[in-house]
Amino acid sequence: MKLFDGGRAPNPRRVRVFLAEKGLSVPLVPVDMGALEHKRESVSSRNPLQRLPVLELDDGTIITESVAICRYFEELHPEPALFGRGALGKAQVEMWQRRMELNLLSSVAQAFRHIHPAMKEWEIPQIPEWGEANKPKAVEFVRLLDSELATREFVAGDAYSIADITGMIAVDFMKPARIKVPDECTNVLRWYLAVSGRPSAAA
């Protein structure tokens, strides 16, 4: 198998961090997204949405979408469990993974894509007003997350999960999107320091 990878972009990185937590190594096919290589035939023939990452299995089967790829590896290698344990644990991880993705990562991404000059050729039309409108949405969710993290170590409970991976990468992405975690969100800052200090965060 091989993984078409997009470097520091958030979604490819989510999969690499997940694989690092699992202790798995998958051959990478580097794709230079800055040079718009993800729009070339090598990617678009495998994913018509022209997005990364793309996992190609040995039989030619294609899996796209970062969480779907992570789920595939979770089924093959269930330990350590990064999608939760038992009915309740799995539901809680799913709930928080979706919340982190839809309310934080998505808002940060919209701010970045619609404001940053480097995204002008990517986001057509680029609407700065929409980018600015998403900044307070991200901050509002960070405040909610801060109240939740007052009572537990990780996003979805007492164990590290894919929800933490998504959240960490979203917070990392806040810097280029020009969004700041409020200083008073000490629980988020404590959590972020812990998860970003894990060896997998460098993947």
CSV table of C-alpha atoms in Angstrom, one decimal:
chain,number,residue,atom,x,y,z
A,1,MET,CA,0.0,0.0,0.0
A,2,LYS,CA,1.0,3.6,-0.3
A,3,LEU,CA,-0.2,6.9,1.2
A,4,PHE,CA,-0.3,10.0,-1.0
A,5,ASP,CA,0.7,12.7,1.5
A,6,GLY,CA,0.4,16.4,1.6
A,7,GLY,CA,3.1,17.5,4.0
A,8,ARG,CA,2.1,20.0,6.7
A,9,ALA,CA,-1.5,20.3,5.5
A,10,PRO,CA,-3.9,19.4,8.4
A,11,ASN,CA,-5.7,16.4,7.0
A,12,PRO,CA,-2.6,14.5,5.8
A,13,ARG,CA,-0.9,15.3,9.1
A,14,ARG,CA,-3.9,13.8,11.0
A,15,VAL,CA,-3.2,10.5,9.4
A,16,ARG,CA,0.5,10.6,10.0
A,17,VAL,CA,0.0,11.4,13.7
A,18,PHE,CA,-2.5,8.6,13.9
A,19,LEU,CA,-0.1,6.1,12.3
A,20,ALA,CA,2.7,7.2,14.6
A,21,GLU,CA,0.5,6.6,17.7
A,22,LYS,CA,-0.1,3.1,16.3
A,23,GLY,CA,3.6,2.5,15.6
A,24,LEU,CA,2.8,1.9,12.0
A,25,SER,CA,4.9,2.8,8.9
A,26,VAL,CA,3.3,3.2,5.5
A,27,PRO,CA,5.2,4.2,2.4
A,28,LEU,CA,4.5,7.8,1.6
A,29,VAL,CA,4.1,9.4,-1.9
A,30,PRO,CA,4.9,13.1,-1.3
A,31,VAL,CA,2.6,15.6,-3.0
A,32,ASP,CA,3.6,19.2,-3.1
A,33,MET,CA,0.4,21.0,-2.4
A,34,GLY,CA,2.0,24.4,-2.7
A,35,ALA,CA,2.8,23.6,-6.3
A,36,LEU,CA,-0.8,22.4,-6.7
A,37,GLU,CA,0.4,18.8,-7.4
A,38,HIS,CA,-2.8,17.5,-5.8
A,39,LYS,CA,-4.7,18.7,-8.9
A,40,ARG,CA,-2.5,16.6,-11.2
A,41,GLU,CA,-3.5,13.2,-12.7
A,42,SER,CA,-1.6,11.2,-10.1
A,43,VAL,CA,-4.1,12.4,-7.4
A,44,SER,CA,-7.2,13.4,-9.4
A,45,SER,CA,-7.3,9.9,-11.0
A,46,ARG,CA,-7.5,8.4,-7.5
A,47,ASN,CA,-9.6,11.1,-5.9
A,48,PRO,CA,-11.7,13.3,-8.2
A,49,LEU,CA,-12.1,15.8,-5.3
A,50,GLN,CA,-8.4,16.4,-5.6
A,51,ARG,CA,-7.8,16.3,-1.9
A,52,LEU,CA,-5.3,14.5,0.3
A,53,PRO,CA,-4.6,12.2,1.9
A,54,VAL,CA,-5.3,9.2,-0.4
A,55,LEU,CA,-4.5,5.6,0.7
A,56,GLU,CA,-4.1,3.1,-2.1
A,57,LEU,CA,-4.1,-0.6,-1.1
A,58,ASP,CA,-2.1,-3.3,-2.7
A,59,ASP,CA,-5.1,-4.4,-4.8
A,60,GLY,CA,-5.7,-0.9,-6.1
A,61,THR,CA,-8.6,0.0,-3.7
A,62,ILE,CA,-8.7,3.7,-2.9
A,63,ILE,CA,-9.6,5.1,0.5
A,64,THR,CA,-9.9,8.9,0.9
A,65,GLU,CA,-10.9,11.2,3.8
A,66,SER,CA,-8.5,11.2,6.8
A,67,VAL,CA,-10.9,9.8,9.4
A,68,ALA,CA,-11.9,6.9,7.1
A,69,ILE,CA,-8.3,6.1,6.5
A,70,CYS,CA,-7.7,6.1,10.3
A,71,ARG,CA,-10.7,3.9,10.9
A,72,TYR,CA,-9.2,1.4,8.4
A,73,PHE,CA,-6.0,1.1,10.3
A,74,GLU,CA,-7.9,1.0,13.6
A,75,GLU,CA,-9.7,-2.1,12.4
A,76,LEU,CA,-6.4,-3.7,11.3
A,77,HIS,CA,-4.5,-2.7,14.4
A,78,PRO,CA,-7.0,-2.1,17.3
A,79,GLU,CA,-4.3,-1.3,19.9
A,80,PRO,CA,-3.8,1.3,21.1
A,81,ALA,CA,-7.5,2.1,20.8
A,82,LEU,CA,-7.8,5.6,19.3
A,83,PHE,CA,-11.5,5.4,18.5
A,84,GLY,CA,-12.6,4.5,22.0
A,85,ARG,CA,-13.5,1.3,23.9
A,86,GLY,CA,-16.9,-0.3,24.3
A,87,ALA,CA,-20.2,1.2,23.1
A,88,LEU,CA,-20.1,4.3,25.3
A,89,GLY,CA,-16.4,5.0,24.8
A,90,LYS,CA,-16.7,4.7,21.1
A,91,ALA,CA,-19.7,7.0,21.0
A,92,GLN,CA,-18.0,9.6,23.1
A,93,VAL,CA,-14.9,9.6,20.9
A,94,GLU,CA,-17.1,9.9,17.8
A,95,MET,CA,-19.1,12.8,19.3
A,96,TRP,CA,-15.9,14.7,20.2
A,97,GLN,CA,-14.1,13.9,17.0
A,98,ARG,CA,-17.0,15.4,15.1
A,99,ARG,CA,-17.2,18.4,17.3
A,100,MET,CA,-13.5,19.1,17.0
A,101,GLU,CA,-13.7,18.7,13.2
A,102,LEU,CA,-16.8,20.7,12.5
A,103,ASN,CA,-16.6,23.4,15.2
A,104,LEU,CA,-12.9,24.0,15.4
A,105,LEU,CA,-10.8,22.6,12.5
A,106,SER,CA,-13.4,23.6,10.0
A,107,SER,CA,-13.8,27.2,11.3
A,108,VAL,CA,-10.0,27.6,11.5
A,109,ALA,CA,-9.7,26.2,7.9
A,110,GLN,CA,-12.3,28.6,6.6
A,111,ALA,CA,-10.5,31.6,8.2
A,112,PHE,CA,-7.2,30.5,6.7
A,113,ARG,CA,-8.5,29.7,3.2
A,114,HIS,CA,-10.5,32.9,2.9
A,115,ILE,CA,-8.0,35.4,4.4
A,116,HIS,CA,-4.4,34.1,3.8
A,117,PRO,CA,-2.9,35.5,0.5
A,118,ALA,CA,-1.3,32.2,-0.2
A,119,MET,CA,-4.8,30.6,-0.6
A,120,LYS,CA,-6.0,33.0,-3.3
A,121,GLU,CA,-5.5,30.4,-6.1
A,122,TRP,CA,-7.0,27.7,-4.0
A,123,GLU,CA,-10.2,29.2,-2.7
A,124,ILE,CA,-12.1,30.7,-5.6
A,125,PRO,CA,-13.8,33.0,-4.8
A,126,GLN,CA,-11.9,34.0,-1.7
A,127,ILE,CA,-14.3,35.9,0.6
A,128,PRO,CA,-12.4,37.7,3.4
A,129,GLU,CA,-15.6,38.5,5.2
A,130,TRP,CA,-16.4,34.8,5.6
A,131,GLY,CA,-12.9,34.2,6.8
A,132,GLU,CA,-13.2,36.9,9.5
A,133,ALA,CA,-16.7,35.6,10.5
A,134,ASN,CA,-15.2,32.2,11.3
A,135,LYS,CA,-12.5,33.5,13.7
A,136,PRO,CA,-14.9,34.2,16.6
A,137,LYS,CA,-16.6,30.8,15.9
A,138,ALA,CA,-13.3,29.1,16.5
A,139,VAL,CA,-12.6,31.1,19.7
A,140,GLU,CA,-16.1,30.4,21.0
A,141,PHE,CA,-15.6,26.7,20.6
A,142,VAL,CA,-12.2,26.9,22.3
A,143,ARG,CA,-13.9,28.4,25.3
A,144,LEU,CA,-16.4,25.6,25.4
A,145,LEU,CA,-13.6,23.1,25.1
A,146,ASP,CA,-11.8,24.8,28.0
A,147,SER,CA,-14.8,24.2,30.3
A,148,GLU,CA,-14.9,20.5,29.3
A,149,LEU,CA,-11.2,20.0,29.9
A,150,ALA,CA,-11.5,21.2,33.4
A,151,THR,CA,-12.8,17.8,34.4
A,152,ARG,CA,-10.7,15.4,32.3
A,153,GLU,CA,-7.2,15.0,30.8
A,154,PHE,CA,-8.2,14.4,27.1
A,155,VAL,CA,-10.9,15.7,24.8
A,156,ALA,CA,-13.1,12.6,24.8
A,157,GLY,CA,-12.3,11.3,28.3
A,158,ASP,CA,-9.4,9.8,30.2
A,159,ALA,CA,-7.7,8.3,27.2
A,160,TYR,CA,-5.9,9.9,24.2
A,161,SER,CA,-7.9,9.5,21.0
A,162,ILE,CA,-8.4,10.7,17.4
A,163,ALA,CA,-10.4,13.6,18.9
A,164,ASP,CA,-7.1,14.9,20.5
A,165,ILE,CA,-5.3,14.5,17.2
A,166,THR,CA,-7.9,16.6,15.3
A,167,GLY,CA,-7.9,19.2,18.1
A,168,MET,CA,-4.1,19.5,18.3
A,169,ILE,CA,-3.8,20.0,14.6
A,170,ALA,CA,-6.6,22.5,14.6
A,171,VAL,CA,-4.9,24.5,17.4
A,172,ASP,CA,-1.6,24.4,15.4
A,173,PHE,CA,-3.5,25.7,12.4
A,174,MET,CA,-4.8,28.6,14.3
A,175,LYS,CA,-1.4,30.4,14.1
A,176,PRO,CA,-1.4,30.8,10.3
A,177,ALA,CA,-5.1,31.6,10.4
A,178,ARG,CA,-4.2,34.4,12.8
A,179,ILE,CA,-6.5,33.2,15.6
A,180,LYS,CA,-5.2,33.1,19.2
A,181,VAL,CA,-6.2,30.8,22.0
A,182,PRO,CA,-7.4,33.1,24.8
A,183,ASP,CA,-4.9,33.3,27.7
A,184,GLU,CA,-7.6,32.5,30.2
A,185,CYS,CA,-8.3,29.1,28.5
A,186,THR,CA,-5.7,27.5,30.8
A,187,ASN,CA,-7.2,24.0,30.5
A,188,VAL,CA,-6.9,24.1,26.7
A,189,LEU,CA,-3.3,25.3,27.0
A,190,ARG,CA,-2.5,22.6,29.5
A,191,TRP,CA,-4.0,19.9,27.2
A,192,TYR,CA,-2.3,21.3,24.1
A,193,LEU,CA,1.1,21.3,25.8
A,194,ALA,CA,0.6,17.7,26.7
A,195,VAL,CA,-0.6,16.4,23.3
A,196,SER,CA,1.8,18.4,21.3
A,197,GLY,CA,4.6,17.1,23.4
A,198,ARG,CA,3.9,13.5,22.4
A,199,PRO,CA,6.4,12.0,20.0
A,200,SER,CA,3.7,11.4,17.4
A,201,ALA,CA,3.0,15.1,17.1
A,202,ALA,CA,6.2,15.5,15.1
A,203,ALA,CA,5.0,13.1,12.4
